[in-house]
Amino acid sequence: MIGLQDIRPIEFPGLESGAPIVIAGPCGAETEQQTLETARALSGIGVKVFRAGVWKPRTMPGGFEGVGDRGLQWLQRVKQETGMAVATEVATIEHVRAALDAGIDILWVGARTTANPFAIQDIADALQGHDDVTVLVKNPVNPDLDLWLGALQRIYNAGITRLGAVHRGFSSAGTHIYRNDPQWHIPFELRRRAPHMTILCDPSHIGGKREYVESLCQLAMDVGFDGLMIESHCAPDHALSDSAQQITPSALEDILSRLVVRSGTPIEDELGLLRQQIDDCDHELLAVLARRMSVSREIGRFKKAHNLRIVQPDRYQEMIKARLEEAETHGLSRDFIERVLQAIHEESVQQQL
Ligand code: PEP
Ligand code: MN
């Protein structure tokens, strides 16, 4: 069977060889005016592929669920007027049919859909016989490489060879600076399994905030992604979805002008990546400590209101014992954890006071 290792890079017309492909556009097409205004500005800064979701998967009902099929006409206008290729998200058979009928050049499968093999198979079946369309598969919301590979394989099996992947990070429990945890080793393993396949990075959905977009773009270039999918809106603060992470076309122009693209074969700067992971861990540690201290202050207020002693030795001894046992199951040294816990406890008492 032909496998993912045989997938060739997607060729994007008008792109200099070696230059990263940049797909940009709003999270969602909201109005014809917003879509066209954003598209004209992006075309003006040299973007060749325009993205806009017309069907938006929202976590909660009542959010902006996209304008539906009529948004496809706005994308057609973008294509006619600017000559950019256009891309939108598809999640159902009906979406695929409508997007293909409207001549959309690139269909992308969103993270929530990639996590569902039934939905992916439906999409793959609907794509049969349309081997001129380009399909990009975002990673599943959960950090499961096999689900990602499986989705790519199902679409490849349907005859789609202009096939690529988009890394947009993974949902994670707990505190993290980014909206979606990058877990870079997962796209790297994908690269190993499909060495020639186009793999893009979506810094907007990873970062979740516009201030993280630039550093994530540079990191993506440094570790050898083939391009970027970036959310850009003519008025980001008024965007109906993902407002905090969208940037103006002019901010995108600045970011792209500063972007350093390394030539030659992609380097996977392992040390840089490991350092990035350390930074991420430290950010998490600090956020968790801040949360813990805030709970301590809450306890302090409660104890004061109920006339209780701040330090209750039995509770402290029990807690230390349980934590040390737990630490051992993680392979952490007793001595080290005892020191850390003592320091935390001392500060916690201060906070309660
Ligand atoms: C999007 O690109 O706007 C989107 C919904 O992405 P994801 O599937 O990565 O959440
Ligand atoms: Mn979005």
Tab-separated table of C-alpha atoms and ligand atoms in Angstrom:
chain	number	residue	atom	x	y	z
A	1	MET	CA	0.000	0.000	0.000
A	2	ILE	CA	1.185	3.509	-0.746
A	3	GLY	CA	1.840	5.196	2.532
A	4	LEU	CA	2.221	8.667	3.932
A	5	GLN	CA	5.964	8.572	3.301
A	6	ASP	CA	5.096	8.906	-0.410
A	7	ILE	CA	3.159	12.156	-0.028
A	8	ARG	CA	4.913	14.915	-1.972
A	9	PRO	CA	5.034	18.564	-0.889
A	10	ILE	CA	2.091	20.655	-2.022
A	11	GLU	CA	3.116	23.141	-4.691
A	12	PHE	CA	1.556	26.551	-4.254
A	13	PRO	CA	1.504	28.658	-7.419
A	14	GLY	CA	3.382	31.939	-7.262
A	15	LEU	CA	5.563	30.881	-4.347
A	16	GLU	CA	9.347	31.268	-4.607
A	17	SER	CA	11.104	27.993	-4.028
A	18	GLY	CA	12.091	27.548	-0.392
A	19	ALA	CA	9.813	30.360	0.791
A	20	PRO	CA	7.315	29.369	3.489
A	21	ILE	CA	3.700	29.291	2.415
A	22	VAL	CA	1.631	31.748	4.408
A	23	ILE	CA	-2.094	31.159	4.670
A	24	ALA	CA	-3.811	34.055	6.372
A	25	GLY	CA	-7.285	35.358	6.977
A	26	PRO	CA	-9.883	35.729	9.662
A	27	CYS	CA	-11.000	32.959	11.960
A	28	GLY	CA	-14.448	33.400	10.459
A	29	ALA	CA	-16.003	35.156	7.479
A	30	GLU	CA	-18.424	37.466	9.300
A	31	THR	CA	-19.676	39.863	6.668
A	32	GLU	CA	-18.901	40.351	3.010
A	33	GLN	CA	-17.282	43.659	3.843
A	34	GLN	CA	-15.032	42.273	6.610
A	35	THR	CA	-14.032	39.338	4.403
A	36	LEU	CA	-13.154	41.488	1.401
A	37	GLU	CA	-11.480	44.236	3.376
A	38	THR	CA	-9.241	41.709	5.138
A	39	ALA	CA	-8.539	39.847	1.903
A	40	ARG	CA	-7.574	42.998	-0.007
A	41	ALA	CA	-5.183	44.041	2.748
A	42	LEU	CA	-3.628	40.577	2.909
A	43	SER	CA	-3.259	40.379	-0.835
A	44	GLY	CA	-1.613	43.803	-0.649
A	45	ILE	CA	1.117	42.440	1.633
A	46	GLY	CA	1.767	39.490	-0.662
A	47	VAL	CA	-0.291	36.722	0.958
A	48	LYS	CA	-1.166	34.105	-1.665
A	49	VAL	CA	-3.697	31.991	0.191
A	50	PHE	CA	-6.686	33.381	2.064
A	51	ARG	CA	-8.427	31.482	4.864
A	52	ALA	CA	-11.811	32.090	6.452
A	53	GLY	CA	-14.114	29.682	8.254
A	54	VAL	CA	-17.727	29.798	7.127
A	55	TRP	CA	-18.847	26.937	9.393
A	56	LYS	CA	-17.368	27.476	12.842
A	57	PRO	CA	-17.225	24.669	15.405
A	58	ARG	CA	-18.002	26.427	18.681
A	59	THR	CA	-17.510	24.782	22.034
A	60	MET	CA	-20.682	26.298	23.482
A	61	PRO	CA	-23.993	26.734	21.670
A	62	GLY	CA	-24.880	30.346	21.118
A	63	GLY	CA	-21.378	31.339	19.991
A	64	PHE	CA	-20.736	32.560	16.463
A	65	GLU	CA	-21.280	29.454	14.362
A	66	GLY	CA	-20.303	30.977	11.045
A	67	VAL	CA	-22.379	32.482	8.271
A	68	GLY	CA	-22.757	29.175	6.419
A	69	ASP	CA	-22.971	28.671	2.670
A	70	ARG	CA	-23.368	32.352	1.785
A	71	GLY	CA	-19.818	32.934	3.026
A	72	LEU	CA	-18.623	30.762	0.134
A	73	GLN	CA	-19.767	33.457	-2.287
A	74	TRP	CA	-17.634	35.989	-0.453
A	75	LEU	CA	-14.658	33.653	-0.815
A	76	GLN	CA	-15.415	33.371	-4.533
A	77	ARG	CA	-15.290	37.160	-4.720
A	78	VAL	CA	-11.964	37.191	-2.887
A	79	LYS	CA	-10.606	34.723	-5.402
A	80	GLN	CA	-11.880	36.684	-8.414
A	81	GLU	CA	-10.801	40.063	-7.138
A	82	THR	CA	-7.411	39.294	-5.630
A	83	GLY	CA	-6.351	36.091	-7.389
A	84	MET	CA	-5.553	34.516	-4.017
A	85	ALA	CA	-6.363	30.843	-3.512
A	86	VAL	CA	-9.067	30.424	-0.878
A	87	ALA	CA	-9.394	27.992	2.010
A	88	THR	CA	-12.171	27.051	4.409
A	89	GLU	CA	-12.895	24.438	7.074
A	90	VAL	CA	-15.107	21.452	6.322
A	91	ALA	CA	-16.555	19.128	8.915
A	92	THR	CA	-19.401	17.284	7.162
A	93	ILE	CA	-20.265	15.748	3.786
A	94	GLU	CA	-22.508	18.752	3.070
A	95	HIS	CA	-19.671	21.173	3.773
A	96	VAL	CA	-17.368	19.284	1.399
A	97	ARG	CA	-19.959	19.285	-1.379
A	98	ALA	CA	-20.818	22.951	-0.960
A	99	ALA	CA	-17.143	23.990	-0.817
A	100	LEU	CA	-16.233	21.920	-3.886
A	101	ASP	CA	-19.227	23.299	-5.801
A	102	ALA	CA	-18.092	26.817	-4.924
A	103	GLY	CA	-14.595	26.134	-6.280
A	104	ILE	CA	-12.821	26.524	-2.917
A	105	ASP	CA	-9.169	25.612	-3.528
A	106	ILE	CA	-8.171	24.328	-0.116
A	107	LEU	CA	-10.323	22.522	2.399
A	108	TRP	CA	-9.061	22.093	5.911
A	109	VAL	CA	-10.250	19.649	8.496
A	110	GLY	CA	-10.455	21.167	11.976
A	111	ALA	CA	-9.006	19.729	15.153
A	112	ARG	CA	-12.329	18.590	16.562
A	113	THR	CA	-13.138	16.708	13.368
A	114	THR	CA	-9.749	15.016	13.071
A	115	ALA	CA	-10.449	13.442	16.457
A	116	ASN	CA	-13.472	11.630	14.981
A	117	PRO	CA	-12.715	8.834	12.488
A	118	PHE	CA	-16.380	8.505	11.448
A	119	ALA	CA	-16.505	12.169	10.441
A	120	ILE	CA	-13.152	11.847	8.682
A	121	GLN	CA	-14.306	8.826	6.709
A	122	ASP	CA	-17.440	10.724	5.618
A	123	ILE	CA	-15.262	13.619	4.468
A	124	ALA	CA	-12.884	11.238	2.674
A	125	ASP	CA	-15.814	9.578	0.885
A	126	ALA	CA	-17.196	12.954	-0.175
A	127	LEU	CA	-13.767	13.878	-1.569
A	128	GLN	CA	-13.514	10.791	-3.806
A	129	GLY	CA	-12.987	11.830	-7.410
A	130	HIS	CA	-11.933	15.385	-6.546
A	131	ASP	CA	-8.212	14.813	-6.684
A	132	ASP	CA	-7.416	18.383	-7.743
A	133	VAL	CA	-8.452	19.880	-4.412
A	134	THR	CA	-5.926	20.544	-1.645
A	135	VAL	CA	-6.737	19.216	1.809
A	136	LEU	CA	-5.048	20.189	5.057
A	137	VAL	CA	-5.626	18.162	8.186
A	138	LYS	CA	-5.196	19.880	11.523
A	139	ASN	CA	-3.990	17.804	14.442
A	140	PRO	CA	-6.716	16.323	16.649
A	141	VAL	CA	-7.554	18.289	19.818
A	142	ASN	CA	-6.020	15.545	21.943
A	143	PRO	CA	-2.325	14.685	21.646
A	144	ASP	CA	-2.756	11.448	19.699
A	145	LEU	CA	-0.464	11.105	16.697
A	146	ASP	CA	-2.265	7.997	15.460
A	147	LEU	CA	-5.560	9.862	15.115
A	148	TRP	CA	-3.762	12.487	13.038
A	149	LEU	CA	-2.031	9.874	10.891
A	150	GLY	CA	-5.256	7.913	10.523
A	151	ALA	CA	-7.123	10.980	9.292
A	152	LEU	CA	-4.380	11.772	6.780
A	153	GLN	CA	-4.346	8.189	5.598
A	154	ARG	CA	-8.144	8.049	5.124
A	155	ILE	CA	-8.036	11.194	2.986
A	156	TYR	CA	-5.005	9.968	1.081
A	157	ASN	CA	-6.805	6.684	0.417
A	158	ALA	CA	-9.642	8.698	-1.143
A	159	GLY	CA	-7.187	9.815	-3.832
A	160	ILE	CA	-6.211	13.215	-2.428
A	161	THR	CA	-2.506	13.729	-3.047
A	162	ARG	CA	-2.365	17.489	-2.501
A	163	LEU	CA	-2.448	16.721	1.182
A	164	GLY	CA	-0.788	18.453	4.115
A	165	ALA	CA	-1.008	18.826	7.873
A	166	VAL	CA	-1.423	21.782	10.214
A	167	HIS	CA	-0.065	21.768	13.750
A	168	ARG	CA	-2.334	23.853	16.015
A	169	GLY	CA	-1.450	22.470	19.438
A	170	PHE	CA	-3.400	20.252	21.811
A	171	SER	CA	-5.997	20.887	24.492
A	172	SER	CA	-4.571	20.249	27.897
A	173	ALA	CA	-5.883	20.239	31.407
A	174	GLY	CA	-4.307	22.662	33.818
A	175	THR	CA	-2.513	25.914	33.425
A	176	HIS	CA	-0.449	26.687	30.400
A	177	ILE	CA	0.662	29.961	28.910
A	178	TYR	CA	-0.563	28.941	25.499
A	179	ARG	CA	-4.143	28.205	24.589
A	180	ASN	CA	-3.118	24.867	23.115
A	181	ASP	CA	-0.051	22.987	24.286
A	182	PRO	CA	2.345	22.652	21.311
A	183	GLN	CA	3.894	19.282	22.269
A	184	TRP	CA	6.368	19.791	19.432
A	185	HIS	CA	7.553	16.197	19.496
A	186	ILE	CA	4.235	15.139	17.938
A	187	PRO	CA	4.558	17.125	14.671
A	188	PHE	CA	8.219	16.055	14.595
A	189	GLU	CA	7.214	12.434	14.704
A	190	LEU	CA	4.681	13.174	11.951
A	191	ARG	CA	7.546	14.655	9.919
A	192	ARG	CA	9.536	11.464	10.441
A	193	ARG	CA	6.627	9.335	9.203
A	194	ALA	CA	5.786	11.586	6.240
A	195	PRO	CA	9.129	13.266	5.473
A	196	HIS	CA	8.070	15.169	2.328
A	197	MET	CA	4.538	16.115	3.294
A	198	THR	CA	3.788	19.823	3.714
A	199	ILE	CA	3.436	20.548	7.425
A	200	LEU	CA	2.292	23.999	8.483
A	201	CYS	CA	2.168	25.593	11.906
A	202	ASP	CA	-0.831	27.553	13.190
A	203	PRO	CA	0.655	29.928	15.790
A	204	SER	CA	-2.710	31.626	16.313
A	205	HIS	CA	-4.497	28.619	17.772
A	206	ILE	CA	-1.403	27.456	19.647
A	207	GLY	CA	-0.769	30.841	21.278
A	208	GLY	CA	-4.338	31.992	21.751
A	209	LYS	CA	-3.097	35.566	22.224
A	210	ARG	CA	-1.757	37.878	19.577
A	211	GLU	CA	1.409	38.643	21.519
A	212	TYR	CA	2.580	35.051	21.138
A	213	VAL	CA	2.129	34.885	17.373
A	214	GLU	CA	5.478	36.315	16.310
A	215	SER	CA	7.713	34.155	18.497
A	216	LEU	CA	5.741	31.059	17.536
A	217	CYS	CA	6.110	31.922	13.827
A	218	GLN	CA	9.872	32.191	14.243
A	219	LEU	CA	10.056	28.997	16.252
A	220	ALA	CA	8.053	27.213	13.545
A	221	MET	CA	10.531	28.391	10.913
A	222	ASP	CA	13.517	27.414	13.053
A	223	VAL	CA	12.336	23.858	13.443
A	224	GLY	CA	11.515	23.356	9.784
A	225	PHE	CA	7.784	23.806	9.284
A	226	ASP	CA	6.938	24.474	5.635
A	227	GLY	CA	4.683	27.400	6.328
A	228	LEU	CA	2.191	29.108	8.559
A	229	MET	CA	-1.549	29.418	8.905
A	230	ILE	CA	-2.230	32.673	10.729
A	231	GLU	CA	-5.484	34.303	11.748
A	232	SER	CA	-5.710	37.878	10.553
A	233	HIS	CA	-8.724	40.193	10.729
A	234	CYS	CA	-9.176	43.781	9.616
A	235	ALA	CA	-10.547	44.661	13.086
A	236	PRO	CA	-9.381	41.911	15.458
A	237	ASP	CA	-10.891	43.414	18.593
A	238	HIS	CA	-14.332	43.204	17.031
A	239	ALA	CA	-13.915	39.672	15.678
A	240	LEU	CA	-16.854	37.392	16.426
A	241	SER	CA	-14.571	34.444	17.211
A	242	ASP	CA	-10.985	34.059	18.454
A	243	SER	CA	-10.649	37.809	18.852
A	244	ALA	CA	-7.639	37.733	21.227
A	245	GLN	CA	-5.415	35.800	18.835
A	246	GLN	CA	-6.148	37.589	15.568
A	247	ILE	CA	-3.775	40.200	14.209
A	248	THR	CA	-4.263	42.947	11.657
A	249	PRO	CA	-2.850	42.484	8.153
A	250	SER	CA	-0.396	45.248	8.946
A	251	ALA	CA	0.828	43.461	12.107
A	252	LEU	CA	1.202	40.349	9.968
A	253	GLU	CA	3.258	42.304	7.474
A	254	ASP	CA	5.608	43.402	10.283
A	255	ILE	CA	5.936	39.878	11.611
A	256	LEU	CA	6.668	38.461	8.159
A	257	SER	CA	9.221	41.174	7.464
A	258	ARG	CA	11.146	40.185	10.602
A	259	LEU	CA	10.800	36.445	10.079
A	260	VAL	CA	14.112	34.701	9.546
A	261	VAL	CA	13.724	31.793	7.182
A	262	ARG	CA	16.645	29.402	7.324
A	263	SER	CA	17.758	27.982	4.033
A	264	GLY	CA	18.710	24.420	3.283
A	265	THR	CA	17.280	21.345	4.848
A	266	PRO	CA	15.079	21.957	7.827
A	267	ILE	CA	16.963	21.889	11.064
A	268	GLU	CA	15.303	20.551	14.089
A	269	ASP	CA	17.015	22.583	16.729
A	270	GLU	CA	16.649	20.037	19.467
A	271	LEU	CA	18.343	22.089	22.155
A	272	GLY	CA	16.171	25.091	21.322
A	273	LEU	CA	13.098	22.940	21.549
A	274	LEU	CA	14.094	21.371	24.807
A	275	ARG	CA	14.702	24.856	26.191
A	276	GLN	CA	11.293	25.908	24.972
A	277	GLN	CA	9.825	22.972	26.899
A	278	ILE	CA	11.695	24.081	30.020
A	279	ASP	CA	10.320	27.598	29.595
A	280	ASP	CA	6.830	26.180	29.218
A	281	CYS	CA	7.244	24.075	32.373
A	282	ASP	CA	8.471	27.081	34.348
A	283	HIS	CA	5.551	29.202	33.183
A	284	GLU	CA	3.236	26.431	34.352
A	285	LEU	CA	5.032	26.121	37.686
A	286	LEU	CA	4.735	29.844	38.325
A	287	ALA	CA	1.069	29.909	37.406
A	288	VAL	CA	0.379	26.934	39.669
A	289	LEU	CA	2.275	28.550	42.553
A	290	ALA	CA	0.328	31.763	42.109
A	291	ARG	CA	-2.926	29.793	42.173
A	292	ARG	CA	-1.820	27.912	45.276
A	293	MET	CA	-0.976	31.129	47.113
A	294	SER	CA	-4.301	32.610	46.205
A	295	VAL	CA	-6.038	29.563	47.718
A	296	SER	CA	-3.836	30.003	50.809
A	297	ARG	CA	-5.026	33.569	51.226
A	298	GLU	CA	-8.607	32.370	50.917
A	299	ILE	CA	-7.956	29.778	53.652
A	300	GLY	CA	-6.350	32.511	55.775
A	301	ARG	CA	-9.510	34.604	55.520
A	302	PHE	CA	-11.669	31.604	56.378
A	303	LYS	CA	-9.566	30.697	59.425
A	304	LYS	CA	-9.649	34.260	60.646
A	305	ALA	CA	-13.417	34.485	60.246
A	306	HIS	CA	-13.844	31.234	62.189
A	307	ASN	CA	-11.170	31.964	64.766
A	308	LEU	CA	-8.991	28.993	63.788
A	309	ARG	CA	-5.229	28.652	64.209
A	310	ILE	CA	-3.211	29.300	61.049
A	311	VAL	CA	-0.858	26.339	61.395
A	312	GLN	CA	-2.477	23.058	62.225
A	313	PRO	CA	0.425	20.642	62.760
A	314	ASP	CA	-1.540	17.410	62.170
A	315	ARG	CA	-2.790	18.575	58.819
A	316	TYR	CA	0.715	19.709	57.854
A	317	GLN	CA	2.344	16.374	58.802
A	318	GLU	CA	-0.282	14.393	56.942
A	319	MET	CA	0.053	16.570	53.886
A	320	ILE	CA	3.848	16.294	53.761
A	321	LYS	CA	3.686	12.530	54.147
A	322	ALA	CA	1.141	12.138	51.356
A	323	ARG	CA	3.024	14.518	49.047
A	324	LEU	CA	6.332	12.721	49.568
A	325	GLU	CA	4.725	9.405	48.712
A	326	GLU	CA	3.204	10.933	45.616
A	327	ALA	CA	6.538	12.507	44.651
A	328	GLU	CA	8.206	9.107	44.833
A	329	THR	CA	5.770	7.688	42.302
A	330	HIS	CA	7.035	10.404	39.905
A	331	GLY	CA	10.634	9.424	40.583
A	332	LEU	CA	11.345	12.724	42.382
A	333	SER	CA	13.874	12.691	45.180
A	334	ARG	CA	12.428	12.852	48.710
A	335	ASP	CA	15.021	15.266	49.904
A	336	PHE	CA	14.432	17.710	47.069
A	337	ILE	CA	10.660	17.618	47.401
A	338	GLU	CA	10.838	18.033	51.167
A	339	ARG	CA	12.801	21.253	50.662
A	340	VAL	CA	10.408	22.514	47.990
A	341	LEU	CA	7.350	21.724	50.103
A	342	GLN	CA	8.821	23.409	53.144
A	343	ALA	CA	9.514	26.567	51.186
A	344	ILE	CA	6.012	26.534	49.768
A	345	HIS	CA	4.498	25.916	53.166
A	346	GLU	CA	6.414	28.795	54.729
A	347	GLU	CA	5.279	31.197	52.054
A	348	SER	CA	1.767	29.855	52.349
A	349	VAL	CA	1.703	30.589	56.080
A	350	GLN	CA	2.963	34.120	55.354
A	351	GLN	CA	0.166	34.578	52.847
A	352	GLN	CA	-2.430	33.336	55.324
A	353	LEU	CA	-1.163	35.782	57.898
B	1	PEP	C1	-9.864	27.633	12.933
B	1	PEP	O1	-8.891	27.458	12.187
B	1	PEP	O2	-10.466	28.709	13.029
B	1	PEP	C2	-10.257	26.545	13.843
B	1	PEP	C3	-11.471	26.409	14.316
B	1	PEP	O3	-9.208	25.783	14.120
B	1	PEP	P1	-9.006	24.482	15.043
B	1	PEP	O4	-9.729	23.391	14.359
B	1	PEP	O5	-7.532	24.360	14.995
B	1	PEP	O6	-9.528	24.801	16.415
B	2	MN	MN	-10.098	30.319	14.944
